[in-house]
Amino acid sequence: MADTDATIANDAALAAASVQVERASANKELRPSIAGFFDEATYTVSYVVHDPATKEAAIIDSVLDYEAASGRTSNGSADRIIEYVKVNDLTVTWLIETHAHADHISAAPYLQEKLGGKLAIGKDIVRVQEVFGKLFNAGTDFERDGSQFDHLFTDGETFRIGTIEGIALHVPGHTPADMAFLIGDAAFVGDTIFMPDFGTARADFPGGDARQLFRSIRRLLSLPAATRLFLCHDYKAPGRDDYAWETTVGQQRNENVHVNDKITEDEFVEMRTSRDSTLAMPKLIMPSVQVNIRGGRLPEPEANGVSYIKIPVNAL
């Protein structure tokens, strides 16, 4: 881990994030209120994060309900979020995606229509758009410049939710575009890492890289031990009866079965590569990626007014 440690030691964005966590840990007024909404159909956790002082809020990794057999969408999961926002009199300023998900469709456009806010993702979404635009033969009408989003975050970029500070950290490996968003003392880490008893995300999607994933995770685990980590998924590890999605940096460093402090980069890469070779593709990868690289919008309707999801044969 020598090269990784040296890089982390000179990481200005990480240093700024660590200072932010320390300030928030010492002052509860700098810590956000967080509500998690678990969608058992896709094992996804969406979050509403808000500043109690101003009631400004961000919605992170929302879910549009999708029935694969019929191709029908519905808004039950998103409507639960809308109800929470309205009951608590919140003002949504951000709709954030940690990455272009392969296991669920984003409800961000629906939520934006109902609640407002800027739709945002990491700037490297353009790399994902390029790869999957070709895979799905999306044609020249599909823009590969991230213009489907209102804002593209860069590594180390700061933002605010009311009076609470935020910072974006680029954590590639699962995909090239993964971002973690640190808001106060809480980091929303997407698919980089799971609960300690389950481990880490796969790295075999186009553009994924196990070595890069390890380094991204070690970057996150260099934050102060008390940093709260909020995960995008939980699958209940064997022997655990309840779903869970909140942990800490300290707990992950001590207990994560894939990336605790005793595991080297080479050991992780060997394990992750071997494990990924046994995994099936996510059930909703075809609709999810096609829609999510468009900012959660369905492909343009064809001449009959119907939108279609393409299924490339023998391509993945």
PDB file of N, CA and C in Angstrom, residues 13-28 30-32 165-167 169 181-187 220 222-229 249:
ATOM      1  N   ALA A  13      -7.761  17.487  -1.523  1.00  0.00           N
ATOM      2  CA  ALA A  13      -9.214  17.371  -1.373  1.00  0.00           C
ATOM      3  C   ALA A  13      -9.556  16.531  -0.150  1.00  0.00           C
ATOM      4  N   LEU A  14      -8.810  15.448   0.058  1.00  0.00           N
ATOM      5  CA  LEU A  14      -9.048  14.598   1.222  1.00  0.00           C
ATOM      6  C   LEU A  14      -8.738  15.345   2.517  1.00  0.00           C
ATOM      7  N   ALA A  15      -7.685  16.138   2.508  1.00  0.00           N
ATOM      8  CA  ALA A  15      -7.345  16.920   3.690  1.00  0.00           C
ATOM      9  C   ALA A  15      -8.456  17.903   4.029  1.00  0.00           C
ATOM     10  N   ALA A  16      -9.002  18.569   3.011  1.00  0.00           N
ATOM     11  CA  ALA A  16     -10.106  19.504   3.239  1.00  0.00           C
ATOM     12  C   ALA A  16     -11.336  18.774   3.759  1.00  0.00           C
ATOM     13  N   ALA A  17     -11.589  17.572   3.215  1.00  0.00           N
ATOM     14  CA  ALA A  17     -12.736  16.783   3.671  1.00  0.00           C
ATOM     15  C   ALA A  17     -12.557  16.372   5.132  1.00  0.00           C
ATOM     16  N   SER A  18     -11.348  16.021   5.510  1.00  0.00           N
ATOM     17  CA  SER A  18     -11.085  15.615   6.891  1.00  0.00           C
ATOM     18  C   SER A  18     -11.315  16.768   7.859  1.00  0.00           C
ATOM     19  N   VAL A  19     -10.890  17.957   7.470  1.00  0.00           N
ATOM     20  CA  VAL A  19     -11.134  19.140   8.305  1.00  0.00           C
ATOM     21  C   VAL A  19     -12.631  19.375   8.456  1.00  0.00           C
ATOM     22  N   GLN A  20     -13.359  19.208   7.351  1.00  0.00           N
ATOM     23  CA  GLN A  20     -14.812  19.389   7.395  1.00  0.00           C
ATOM     24  C   GLN A  20     -15.448  18.425   8.390  1.00  0.00           C
ATOM     25  N   VAL A  21     -15.047  17.160   8.354  1.00  0.00           N
ATOM     26  CA  VAL A  21     -15.597  16.163   9.281  1.00  0.00           C
ATOM     27  C   VAL A  21     -15.285  16.533  10.721  1.00  0.00           C
ATOM     28  N   GLU A  22     -14.074  16.950  10.974  1.00  0.00           N
ATOM     29  CA  GLU A  22     -13.685  17.293  12.340  1.00  0.00           C
ATOM     30  C   GLU A  22     -14.505  18.468  12.869  1.00  0.00           C
ATOM     31  N   ARG A  23     -14.731  19.465  12.013  1.00  0.00           N
ATOM     32  CA  ARG A  23     -15.559  20.598  12.432  1.00  0.00           C
ATOM     33  C   ARG A  23     -16.990  20.154  12.740  1.00  0.00           C
ATOM     34  N   ALA A  24     -17.539  19.329  11.853  1.00  0.00           N
ATOM     35  CA  ALA A  24     -18.917  18.885  12.043  1.00  0.00           C
ATOM     36  C   ALA A  24     -19.047  17.976  13.261  1.00  0.00           C
ATOM     37  N   SER A  25     -18.044  17.164  13.504  1.00  0.00           N
ATOM     38  CA  SER A  25     -18.080  16.274  14.665  1.00  0.00           C
ATOM     39  C   SER A  25     -18.087  17.063  15.964  1.00  0.00           C
ATOM     40  N   ALA A  26     -17.442  18.235  15.928  1.00  0.00           N
ATOM     41  CA  ALA A  26     -17.345  19.063  17.122  1.00  0.00           C
ATOM     42  C   ALA A  26     -18.533  20.000  17.297  1.00  0.00           C
ATOM     43  N   ASN A  27     -19.337  20.179  16.253  1.00  0.00           N
ATOM     44  CA  ASN A  27     -20.438  21.134  16.294  1.00  0.00           C
ATOM     45  C   ASN A  27     -21.661  20.525  15.627  1.00  0.00           C
ATOM     46  N   LYS A  28     -22.649  20.150  16.398  1.00  0.00           N
ATOM     47  CA  LYS A  28     -23.821  19.468  15.857  1.00  0.00           C
ATOM     48  C   LYS A  28     -24.587  20.320  14.858  1.00  0.00           C
ATOM     49  N   LEU A  30     -23.389  21.750  12.418  1.00  0.00           N
ATOM     50  CA  LEU A  30     -22.775  21.531  11.110  1.00  0.00           C
ATOM     51  C   LEU A  30     -23.017  20.120  10.588  1.00  0.00           C
ATOM     52  N   ARG A  31     -23.874  19.371  11.303  1.00  0.00           N
ATOM     53  CA  ARG A  31     -24.186  18.000  10.891  1.00  0.00           C
ATOM     54  C   ARG A  31     -25.592  17.948  10.291  1.00  0.00           C
ATOM     55  N   PRO A  32     -25.783  17.222   9.194  1.00  0.00           N
ATOM     56  CA  PRO A  32     -27.097  17.172   8.553  1.00  0.00           C
ATOM     57  C   PRO A  32     -28.042  16.186   9.217  1.00  0.00           C
ATOM     58  N   GLU A 165     -21.565  22.437   5.025  1.00  0.00           N
ATOM     59  CA  GLU A 165     -20.575  22.296   3.962  1.00  0.00           C
ATOM     60  C   GLU A 165     -20.629  20.907   3.343  1.00  0.00           C
ATOM     61  N   GLY A 166     -20.318  20.872   2.039  1.00  0.00           N
ATOM     62  CA  GLY A 166     -20.197  19.609   1.331  1.00  0.00           C
ATOM     63  C   GLY A 166     -18.970  19.618   0.453  1.00  0.00           C
ATOM     64  N   ILE A 167     -18.444  18.429   0.164  1.00  0.00           N
ATOM     65  CA  ILE A 167     -17.311  18.296  -0.740  1.00  0.00           C
ATOM     66  C   ILE A 167     -17.468  17.005  -1.526  1.00  0.00           C
ATOM     67  N   LEU A 169     -15.879  13.927  -3.770  1.00  0.00           N
ATOM     68  CA  LEU A 169     -14.643  13.170  -3.940  1.00  0.00           C
ATOM     69  C   LEU A 169     -14.827  12.133  -5.042  1.00  0.00           C
ATOM     70  N   PHE A 181     -20.026  11.864  -1.756  1.00  0.00           N
ATOM     71  CA  PHE A 181     -20.393  13.222  -1.376  1.00  0.00           C
ATOM     72  C   PHE A 181     -20.385  13.329   0.144  1.00  0.00           C
ATOM     73  N   LEU A 182     -19.454  14.129   0.644  1.00  0.00           N
ATOM     74  CA  LEU A 182     -19.313  14.327   2.069  1.00  0.00           C
ATOM     75  C   LEU A 182     -20.097  15.578   2.457  1.00  0.00           C
ATOM     76  N   ILE A 183     -21.095  15.415   3.304  1.00  0.00           N
ATOM     77  CA  ILE A 183     -21.957  16.514   3.736  1.00  0.00           C
ATOM     78  C   ILE A 183     -21.871  16.578   5.258  1.00  0.00           C
ATOM     79  N   GLY A 184     -21.235  17.631   5.755  1.00  0.00           N
ATOM     80  CA  GLY A 184     -20.960  17.681   7.186  1.00  0.00           C
ATOM     81  C   GLY A 184     -20.028  16.547   7.570  1.00  0.00           C
ATOM     82  N   ASP A 185     -20.478  15.688   8.484  1.00  0.00           N
ATOM     83  CA  ASP A 185     -19.669  14.546   8.919  1.00  0.00           C
ATOM     84  C   ASP A 185     -20.124  13.241   8.276  1.00  0.00           C
ATOM     85  N   ALA A 186     -20.979  13.332   7.255  1.00  0.00           N
ATOM     86  CA  ALA A 186     -21.583  12.133   6.664  1.00  0.00           C
ATOM     87  C   ALA A 186     -21.169  11.998   5.205  1.00  0.00           C
ATOM     88  N   ALA A 187     -20.651  10.825   4.829  1.00  0.00           N
ATOM     89  CA  ALA A 187     -20.232  10.568   3.455  1.00  0.00           C
ATOM     90  C   ALA A 187     -21.205   9.594   2.800  1.00  0.00           C
ATOM     91  N   LEU A 220     -11.250   6.932   0.946  1.00  0.00           N
ATOM     92  CA  LEU A 220     -12.382   7.185   1.830  1.00  0.00           C
ATOM     93  C   LEU A 220     -12.068   6.787   3.272  1.00  0.00           C
ATOM     94  N   SER A 222      -9.387   6.957   4.744  1.00  0.00           N
ATOM     95  CA  SER A 222      -8.415   7.854   5.354  1.00  0.00           C
ATOM     96  C   SER A 222      -9.083   9.056   6.004  1.00  0.00           C
ATOM     97  N   LEU A 223     -10.389   9.180   5.845  1.00  0.00           N
ATOM     98  CA  LEU A 223     -11.139  10.196   6.575  1.00  0.00           C
ATOM     99  C   LEU A 223     -11.132   9.861   8.067  1.00  0.00           C
ATOM    100  N   PRO A 224     -11.444  10.819   8.938  1.00  0.00           N
ATOM    101  CA  PRO A 224     -11.466  10.523  10.381  1.00  0.00           C
ATOM    102  C   PRO A 224     -12.339   9.311  10.707  1.00  0.00           C
ATOM    103  N   ALA A 225     -11.929   8.564  11.720  1.00  0.00           N
ATOM    104  CA  ALA A 225     -12.597   7.308  12.060  1.00  0.00           C
ATOM    105  C   ALA A 225     -14.075   7.493  12.367  1.00  0.00           C
ATOM    106  N   ALA A 226     -14.451   8.664  12.869  1.00  0.00           N
ATOM    107  CA  ALA A 226     -15.851   8.907  13.250  1.00  0.00           C
ATOM    108  C   ALA A 226     -16.733   9.280  12.066  1.00  0.00           C
ATOM    109  N   THR A 227     -16.160   9.461  10.897  1.00  0.00           N
ATOM    110  CA  THR A 227     -16.958   9.814   9.724  1.00  0.00           C
ATOM    111  C   THR A 227     -18.056   8.790   9.507  1.00  0.00           C
ATOM    112  N   ARG A 228     -19.285   9.265   9.400  1.00  0.00           N
ATOM    113  CA  ARG A 228     -20.408   8.365   9.127  1.00  0.00           C
ATOM    114  C   ARG A 228     -20.446   8.047   7.635  1.00  0.00           C
ATOM    115  N   LEU A 229     -20.610   6.775   7.294  1.00  0.00           N
ATOM    116  CA  LEU A 229     -20.701   6.344   5.906  1.00  0.00           C
ATOM    117  C   LEU A 229     -22.111   5.828   5.640  1.00  0.00           C
ATOM    118  N   VAL A 249     -16.096   5.026   9.212  1.00  0.00           N
ATOM    119  CA  VAL A 249     -14.760   4.737   8.695  1.00  0.00           C
ATOM    120  C   VAL A 249     -14.020   3.791   9.626  1.00  0.00           C
TER     121      VAL A 249
END
